[in-house]
PDB file of C-alpha atoms in Angstrom:
ATOM      1  CA  UNK A1416     180.170  72.337  86.459  1.00  0.00           C
ATOM      2  CA  UNK A1417     176.426  71.785  86.358  1.00  0.00           C
ATOM      3  CA  UNK A1418     175.177  68.394  85.400  1.00  0.00           C
ATOM      4  CA  UNK A1419     173.493  65.165  86.335  1.00  0.00           C
ATOM      5  CA  UNK A1420     175.410  62.363  87.989  1.00  0.00           C
ATOM      6  CA  UNK A1421     174.522  58.712  88.252  1.00  0.00           C
ATOM      7  CA  UNK A1422     176.374  56.291  90.445  1.00  0.00           C
ATOM      8  CA  UNK A1423     177.707  53.713  90.339  1.00  0.00           C
ATOM      9  CA  UNK A1424     178.462  53.148  86.652  1.00  0.00           C
ATOM     10  CA  UNK A1425     178.372  49.359  87.069  1.00  0.00           C
ATOM     11  CA  UNK A1426     176.479  47.456  89.742  1.00  0.00           C
ATOM     12  CA  UNK A1427     176.265  43.750  90.462  1.00  0.00           C
ATOM     13  CA  UNK A1428     173.705  42.238  92.795  1.00  0.00           C
ATOM     14  CA  UNK A1429     172.477  38.818  93.736  1.00  0.00           C
ATOM     15  CA  UNK A1430     168.995  37.788  92.747  1.00  0.00           C
ATOM     16  CA  UNK A1431     166.402  38.637  95.396  1.00  0.00           C
ATOM     17  CA  UNK A1432     168.254  41.663  96.775  1.00  0.00           C
ATOM     18  CA  UNK A1433     166.958  45.199  96.591  1.00  0.00           C
ATOM     19  CA  UNK A1434     169.370  47.724  95.105  1.00  0.00           C
ATOM     20  CA  UNK A1435     169.266  51.531  94.988  1.00  0.00           C
ATOM     21  CA  UNK A1436     170.628  53.573  92.092  1.00  0.00           C
ATOM     22  CA  UNK A1437     171.676  57.143  92.751  1.00  0.00           C
ATOM     23  CA  UNK A1438     170.825  60.186  90.618  1.00  0.00           C
ATOM     24  CA  UNK A1439     171.877  63.715  91.586  1.00  0.00           C
ATOM     25  CA  UNK A1440     171.569  66.978  89.652  1.00  0.00           C
ATOM     26  CA  UNK A1441     172.803  70.505  90.381  1.00  0.00           C
ATOM     27  CA  UNK A1442     170.949  72.171  87.508  1.00  0.00           C
ATOM     28  CA  UNK A1443     168.081  73.394  89.718  1.00  0.00           C
ATOM     29  CA  UNK A1444     165.687  71.361  87.572  1.00  0.00           C
ATOM     30  CA  UNK A1445     162.237  70.581  88.894  1.00  0.00           C
ATOM     31  CA  UNK A1446     161.564  67.458  86.831  1.00  0.00           C
ATOM     32  CA  UNK A1447     163.504  64.212  87.039  1.00  0.00           C
ATOM     33  CA  UNK A1448     163.037  60.880  85.251  1.00  0.00           C
ATOM     34  CA  UNK A1449     164.166  57.275  85.346  1.00  0.00           C
ATOM     35  CA  UNK A1450     164.399  55.099  82.246  1.00  0.00           C
ATOM     36  CA  UNK A1451     165.325  51.519  81.565  1.00  0.00           C
ATOM     37  CA  UNK A1452     167.069  50.418  78.385  1.00  0.00           C
ATOM     38  CA  UNK A1453     167.515  46.811  77.286  1.00  0.00           C
ATOM     39  CA  UNK A1454     170.079  45.791  74.624  1.00  0.00           C
ATOM     40  CA  UNK A1455     169.167  47.117  71.183  1.00  0.00           C
ATOM     41  CA  UNK A1456     165.997  48.744  72.501  1.00  0.00           C
ATOM     42  CA  UNK A1457     164.785  52.266  73.140  1.00  0.00           C
ATOM     43  CA  UNK A1458     164.267  53.926  76.515  1.00  0.00           C
ATOM     44  CA  UNK A1459     161.222  53.034  78.604  1.00  0.00           C
ATOM     45  CA  UNK A1460     159.961  55.372  81.316  1.00  0.00           C
ATOM     46  CA  UNK A1461     159.890  53.910  84.846  1.00  0.00           C
ATOM     47  CA  UNK A1462     159.008  56.876  87.066  1.00  0.00           C
ATOM     48  CA  UNK A1463     159.088  60.639  86.840  1.00  0.00           C
ATOM     49  CA  UNK A1464     158.798  63.504  89.300  1.00  0.00           C
ATOM     50  CA  UNK A1465     157.805  67.080  88.581  1.00  0.00           C
ATOM     51  CA  UNK A1466     158.257  68.437  92.098  1.00  0.00           C
ATOM     52  CA  UNK A1467     159.691  67.479  95.475  1.00  0.00           C
ATOM     53  CA  UNK A1468     157.651  64.883  97.396  1.00  0.00           C
ATOM     54  CA  UNK A1469     155.621  63.949  94.317  1.00  0.00           C
ATOM     55  CA  UNK A1470     156.190  61.380  91.568  1.00  0.00           C
ATOM     56  CA  UNK A1471     154.192  59.436  88.979  1.00  0.00           C
ATOM     57  CA  UNK A1472     154.462  55.972  87.480  1.00  0.00           C
ATOM     58  CA  UNK A1473     155.708  55.618  83.961  1.00  0.00           C
ATOM     59  CA  UNK A1474     155.052  52.731  81.597  1.00  0.00           C
ATOM     60  CA  UNK A1475     157.011  50.047  83.491  1.00  0.00           C
ATOM     61  CA  UNK A1476     156.885  50.978  87.199  1.00  0.00           C
ATOM     62  CA  UNK A1477     156.178  47.485  88.559  1.00  0.00           C
ATOM     63  CA  UNK A1478     159.053  46.223  90.702  1.00  0.00           C
ATOM     64  CA  UNK A1479     160.565  49.682  91.150  1.00  0.00           C
ATOM     65  CA  UNK A1480     160.200  52.434  93.752  1.00  0.00           C
ATOM     66  CA  UNK A1481     161.436  56.023  93.968  1.00  0.00           C
ATOM     67  CA  UNK A1482     161.559  58.944  96.381  1.00  0.00           C
ATOM     68  CA  UNK A1483     161.971  62.667  95.882  1.00  0.00           C
ATOM     69  CA  UNK A1484     162.797  64.165  99.262  1.00  0.00           C
ATOM     70  CA  UNK A1485     165.157  66.763  97.818  1.00  0.00           C
ATOM     71  CA  UNK A1486     165.050  68.674  94.552  1.00  0.00           C
ATOM     72  CA  UNK A1487     168.563  67.508  93.670  1.00  0.00           C
ATOM     73  CA  UNK A1488     168.067  63.795  94.238  1.00  0.00           C
ATOM     74  CA  UNK A1489     165.826  61.092  92.737  1.00  0.00           C
ATOM     75  CA  UNK A1490     167.021  57.621  93.790  1.00  0.00           C
ATOM     76  CA  UNK A1491     165.577  54.501  92.174  1.00  0.00           C
ATOM     77  CA  UNK A1492     165.210  51.226  94.083  1.00  0.00           C
ATOM     78  CA  UNK A1493     165.040  48.037  92.078  1.00  0.00           C
ATOM     79  CA  UNK A1494     163.171  45.615  94.291  1.00  0.00           C
ATOM     80  CA  UNK A1495     163.154  41.836  94.358  1.00  0.00           C
ATOM     81  CA  UNK A1496     159.701  42.014  92.753  1.00  0.00           C
ATOM     82  CA  UNK A1497     161.265  43.155  89.457  1.00  0.00           C
ATOM     83  CA  UNK A1498     161.410  39.927  87.445  1.00  0.00           C
ATOM     84  CA  UNK A1499     164.171  40.877  85.032  1.00  0.00           C
ATOM     85  CA  UNK A1500     166.209  43.711  86.554  1.00  0.00           C
ATOM     86  CA  UNK A1501     169.390  43.368  84.493  1.00  0.00           C
ATOM     87  CA  UNK A1502     169.436  46.467  82.258  1.00  0.00           C
ATOM     88  CA  UNK A1503     170.973  49.882  81.601  1.00  0.00           C
ATOM     89  CA  UNK A1504     169.299  52.542  83.777  1.00  0.00           C
ATOM     90  CA  UNK A1505     169.278  56.216  82.792  1.00  0.00           C
ATOM     91  CA  UNK A1506     168.294  59.248  84.841  1.00  0.00           C
ATOM     92  CA  UNK A1507     167.360  62.613  83.349  1.00  0.00           C
ATOM     93  CA  UNK A1508     166.257  66.058  84.477  1.00  0.00           C
ATOM     94  CA  UNK A1509     164.643  69.083  82.886  1.00  0.00           C
ATOM     95  CA  UNK A1510     162.971  72.365  83.737  1.00  0.00           C
ATOM     96  CA  UNK A1511     159.401  71.613  84.775  1.00  0.00           C
ATOM     97  CA  UNK A1512     156.663  72.655  82.387  1.00  0.00           C
ATOM     98  CA  UNK A1513     159.077  74.559  80.205  1.00  0.00           C
ATOM     99  CA  UNK A1514     158.762  72.279  77.240  1.00  0.00           C
ATOM    100  CA  UNK A1515     160.983  74.312  74.991  1.00  0.00           C
ATOM    101  CA  UNK A1516     164.116  73.337  76.896  1.00  0.00           C
ATOM    102  CA  UNK A1517     166.109  70.168  76.689  1.00  0.00           C
ATOM    103  CA  UNK A1518     166.454  67.277  79.099  1.00  0.00           C
ATOM    104  CA  UNK A1519     169.865  66.345  80.434  1.00  0.00           C
ATOM    105  CA  UNK A1520     170.826  62.716  80.922  1.00  0.00           C
ATOM    106  CA  UNK A1521     173.287  61.013  83.189  1.00  0.00           C
ATOM    107  CA  UNK A1522     175.790  58.485  81.875  1.00  0.00           C
ATOM    108  CA  UNK A1523     173.779  55.569  83.165  1.00  0.00           C
ATOM    109  CA  UNK A1524     174.131  52.659  85.572  1.00  0.00           C
ATOM    110  CA  UNK A1525     174.501  49.186  84.162  1.00  0.00           C
ATOM    111  CA  UNK A1526     172.890  46.764  86.610  1.00  0.00           C
ATOM    112  CA  UNK A1527     173.610  43.064  86.421  1.00  0.00           C
ATOM    113  CA  UNK A1528     171.748  40.653  88.644  1.00  0.00           C
ATOM    114  CA  UNK A1529     173.325  37.223  89.036  1.00  0.00           C
TER     115      UNK A1529
ATOM    116  CA  UNK B1003     153.328  54.627  73.531  1.00  0.00           C
ATOM    117  CA  UNK B1004     155.634  56.774  71.461  1.00  0.00           C
ATOM    118  CA  UNK B1005     153.823  59.276  69.270  1.00  0.00           C
ATOM    119  CA  UNK B1006     156.489  59.368  66.588  1.00  0.00           C
ATOM    120  CA  UNK B1007     157.515  57.001  63.783  1.00  0.00           C
ATOM    121  CA  UNK B1008     161.089  56.722  62.526  1.00  0.00           C
ATOM    122  CA  UNK B1009     162.911  54.293  60.212  1.00  0.00           C
ATOM    123  CA  UNK B1010     164.789  51.609  62.116  1.00  0.00           C
ATOM    124  CA  UNK B1011     168.123  52.335  60.471  1.00  0.00           C
ATOM    125  CA  UNK B1012     169.819  54.489  57.855  1.00  0.00           C
ATOM    126  CA  UNK B1013     173.224  54.647  56.225  1.00  0.00           C
ATOM    127  CA  UNK B1014     175.186  57.591  54.961  1.00  0.00           C
ATOM    128  CA  UNK B1015     178.635  58.231  53.602  1.00  0.00           C
ATOM    129  CA  UNK B1016     181.093  60.271  55.602  1.00  0.00           C
ATOM    130  CA  UNK B1017     181.185  63.989  54.772  1.00  0.00           C
ATOM    131  CA  UNK B1018     177.793  63.873  53.062  1.00  0.00           C
ATOM    132  CA  UNK B1019     174.540  65.379  54.384  1.00  0.00           C
ATOM    133  CA  UNK B1020     172.111  63.128  56.251  1.00  0.00           C
ATOM    134  CA  UNK B1021     168.355  63.617  56.409  1.00  0.00           C
ATOM    135  CA  UNK B1022     166.653  61.718  59.247  1.00  0.00           C
ATOM    136  CA  UNK B1023     162.844  61.686  58.925  1.00  0.00           C
ATOM    137  CA  UNK B1024     160.222  61.574  61.677  1.00  0.00           C
ATOM    138  CA  UNK B1025     156.450  61.281  61.356  1.00  0.00           C
ATOM    139  CA  UNK B1026     154.202  62.629  64.079  1.00  0.00           C
ATOM    140  CA  UNK B1027     150.741  62.768  62.540  1.00  0.00           C
ATOM    141  CA  UNK B1028     148.926  63.143  65.902  1.00  0.00           C
ATOM    142  CA  UNK B1029     150.976  66.135  67.067  1.00  0.00           C
ATOM    143  CA  UNK B1030     149.034  68.724  69.049  1.00  0.00           C
ATOM    144  CA  UNK B1031     149.406  72.472  68.815  1.00  0.00           C
ATOM    145  CA  UNK B1032     151.413  72.665  72.030  1.00  0.00           C
ATOM    146  CA  UNK B1033     153.832  69.791  71.296  1.00  0.00           C
ATOM    147  CA  UNK B1034     157.457  70.697  70.742  1.00  0.00           C
ATOM    148  CA  UNK B1035     159.555  68.452  68.505  1.00  0.00           C
ATOM    149  CA  UNK B1036     162.798  67.397  70.181  1.00  0.00           C
ATOM    150  CA  UNK B1037     165.694  65.333  68.823  1.00  0.00           C
ATOM    151  CA  UNK B1038     168.214  63.465  70.939  1.00  0.00           C
ATOM    152  CA  UNK B1039     170.986  61.089  70.015  1.00  0.00           C
ATOM    153  CA  UNK B1040     172.590  58.271  71.938  1.00  0.00           C
ATOM    154  CA  UNK B1041     176.083  56.974  71.405  1.00  0.00           C
ATOM    155  CA  UNK B1042     176.872  53.410  72.508  1.00  0.00           C
ATOM    156  CA  UNK B1043     176.840  52.897  76.282  1.00  0.00           C
ATOM    157  CA  UNK B1044     176.096  56.564  76.954  1.00  0.00           C
ATOM    158  CA  UNK B1045     173.064  58.568  77.971  1.00  0.00           C
ATOM    159  CA  UNK B1046     171.173  60.450  75.259  1.00  0.00           C
ATOM    160  CA  UNK B1047     172.259  63.985  74.447  1.00  0.00           C
ATOM    161  CA  UNK B1048     170.119  66.835  73.211  1.00  0.00           C
ATOM    162  CA  UNK B1049     170.487  67.775  69.557  1.00  0.00           C
ATOM    163  CA  UNK B1050     167.823  70.315  68.667  1.00  0.00           C
ATOM    164  CA  UNK B1051     164.170  71.220  69.157  1.00  0.00           C
ATOM    165  CA  UNK B1052     161.505  73.346  67.488  1.00  0.00           C
ATOM    166  CA  UNK B1053     157.819  74.228  67.484  1.00  0.00           C
ATOM    167  CA  UNK B1054     156.826  75.544  64.065  1.00  0.00           C
ATOM    168  CA  UNK B1055     159.763  77.214  62.347  1.00  0.00           C
ATOM    169  CA  UNK B1056     162.894  75.571  61.048  1.00  0.00           C
ATOM    170  CA  UNK B1057     165.795  75.716  63.494  1.00  0.00           C
ATOM    171  CA  UNK B1058     169.560  75.677  63.158  1.00  0.00           C
ATOM    172  CA  UNK B1059     172.290  75.155  65.732  1.00  0.00           C
ATOM    173  CA  UNK B1060     175.914  74.107  65.707  1.00  0.00           C
ATOM    174  CA  UNK B1061     175.039  70.414  65.625  1.00  0.00           C
ATOM    175  CA  UNK B1062     172.204  70.198  63.119  1.00  0.00           C
ATOM    176  CA  UNK B1063     169.172  71.725  61.458  1.00  0.00           C
ATOM    177  CA  UNK B1064     165.544  70.855  62.033  1.00  0.00           C
ATOM    178  CA  UNK B1065     163.077  71.200  59.188  1.00  0.00           C
ATOM    179  CA  UNK B1066     159.416  71.103  60.262  1.00  0.00           C
ATOM    180  CA  UNK B1067     156.634  70.498  57.746  1.00  0.00           C
ATOM    181  CA  UNK B1068     154.046  73.229  57.392  1.00  0.00           C
ATOM    182  CA  UNK B1069     151.308  70.992  58.843  1.00  0.00           C
ATOM    183  CA  UNK B1070     153.762  69.868  61.585  1.00  0.00           C
ATOM    184  CA  UNK B1071     152.946  66.211  60.954  1.00  0.00           C
ATOM    185  CA  UNK B1072     156.533  65.423  60.062  1.00  0.00           C
ATOM    186  CA  UNK B1073     160.021  66.767  60.583  1.00  0.00           C
ATOM    187  CA  UNK B1074     163.533  66.082  59.360  1.00  0.00           C
ATOM    188  CA  UNK B1075     166.793  66.296  61.253  1.00  0.00           C
ATOM    189  CA  UNK B1076     169.600  67.375  58.965  1.00  0.00           C
ATOM    190  CA  UNK B1077     173.261  66.700  59.652  1.00  0.00           C
ATOM    191  CA  UNK B1078     175.014  68.847  57.108  1.00  0.00           C
ATOM    192  CA  UNK B1079     178.279  66.910  56.893  1.00  0.00           C
ATOM    193  CA  UNK B1080     178.268  63.554  58.619  1.00  0.00           C
ATOM    194  CA  UNK B1081     181.352  62.312  60.423  1.00  0.00           C
ATOM    195  CA  UNK B1082     182.068  58.928  61.953  1.00  0.00           C
ATOM    196  CA  UNK B1083     181.306  60.451  65.371  1.00  0.00           C
ATOM    197  CA  UNK B1084     177.712  61.036  64.257  1.00  0.00           C
ATOM    198  CA  UNK B1085     177.036  57.294  64.222  1.00  0.00           C
ATOM    199  CA  UNK B1086     174.383  56.897  66.915  1.00  0.00           C
ATOM    200  CA  UNK B1087     170.713  56.208  67.566  1.00  0.00           C
ATOM    201  CA  UNK B1088     168.636  59.320  66.890  1.00  0.00           C
ATOM    202  CA  UNK B1089     165.348  59.813  68.724  1.00  0.00           C
ATOM    203  CA  UNK B1090     162.533  62.118  67.668  1.00  0.00           C
ATOM    204  CA  UNK B1091     160.285  63.022  70.622  1.00  0.00           C
ATOM    205  CA  UNK B1092     157.218  65.157  71.206  1.00  0.00           C
ATOM    206  CA  UNK B1093     157.118  67.130  74.458  1.00  0.00           C
ATOM    207  CA  UNK B1094     154.023  68.726  75.918  1.00  0.00           C
ATOM    208  CA  UNK B1095     152.932  70.208  79.226  1.00  0.00           C
ATOM    209  CA  UNK B1096     152.344  66.939  81.058  1.00  0.00           C
ATOM    210  CA  UNK B1097     156.112  66.675  80.960  1.00  0.00           C
ATOM    211  CA  UNK B1098     156.459  62.949  80.333  1.00  0.00           C
ATOM    212  CA  UNK B1099     159.274  62.351  77.894  1.00  0.00           C
ATOM    213  CA  UNK B1100     158.433  59.226  75.926  1.00  0.00           C
ATOM    214  CA  UNK B1101     161.038  57.677  73.624  1.00  0.00           C
ATOM    215  CA  UNK B1102     160.387  55.505  70.603  1.00  0.00           C
ATOM    216  CA  UNK B1103     162.924  53.065  69.161  1.00  0.00           C
ATOM    217  CA  UNK B1104     164.763  55.725  67.174  1.00  0.00           C
ATOM    218  CA  UNK B1105     166.832  55.477  64.004  1.00  0.00           C
ATOM    219  CA  UNK B1106     170.233  53.828  64.110  1.00  0.00           C
ATOM    220  CA  UNK B1107     172.493  55.873  61.823  1.00  0.00           C
ATOM    221  CA  UNK B1108     175.493  54.132  60.283  1.00  0.00           C
ATOM    222  CA  UNK B1109     178.231  56.275  58.741  1.00  0.00           C
ATOM    223  CA  UNK B1110     180.340  54.668  56.042  1.00  0.00           C
ATOM    224  CA  UNK B1111     183.961  55.864  55.752  1.00  0.00           C
TER     225      UNK B1111
END
């Protein structure tokens, strides 16, 4: 079935370590997004990509990095520069520039840094 | 920043209709109005979207004001499974999808 998959569902890391969150989609979508959600809060945009090998910063990109080497994949690296990385991370995809269609979201990765 | 304004929370009784409002006074002519909902510990799911005309699907209805500065998501018969955070979002051609804080809907049995 077509969809968007995030892995792992739960992730624990020690403070100071970089960690990479996976996001894969088989919907043939051009655009992909990463969001962060803190408890009781809305979603905040970290990075987004409209095409392979191109991506733009969202509202809270500091301490994060991304790559888009393949259309299907948009991994997010949480670096040691991110001061408060513990959060729920959500990936999404949608058809590029076709604003009348919906975005599809993964089930999220809950990252805990200890 | 989000371009929409929604109440923080609302309550409704089970099996009654629910009207969730959204203000978007700075909407442009090319902005679509999208609604998503998020259940606890899950990713958001699409509910409905529209441009100018009212829209219906199996999940809900979307009523859009004539001047497009506000819209209302209508759940015709709320169930306990409809308890979620509902987000109203404007989408345009720069393709950023910006979320506000949404409305937390509580359903009373």
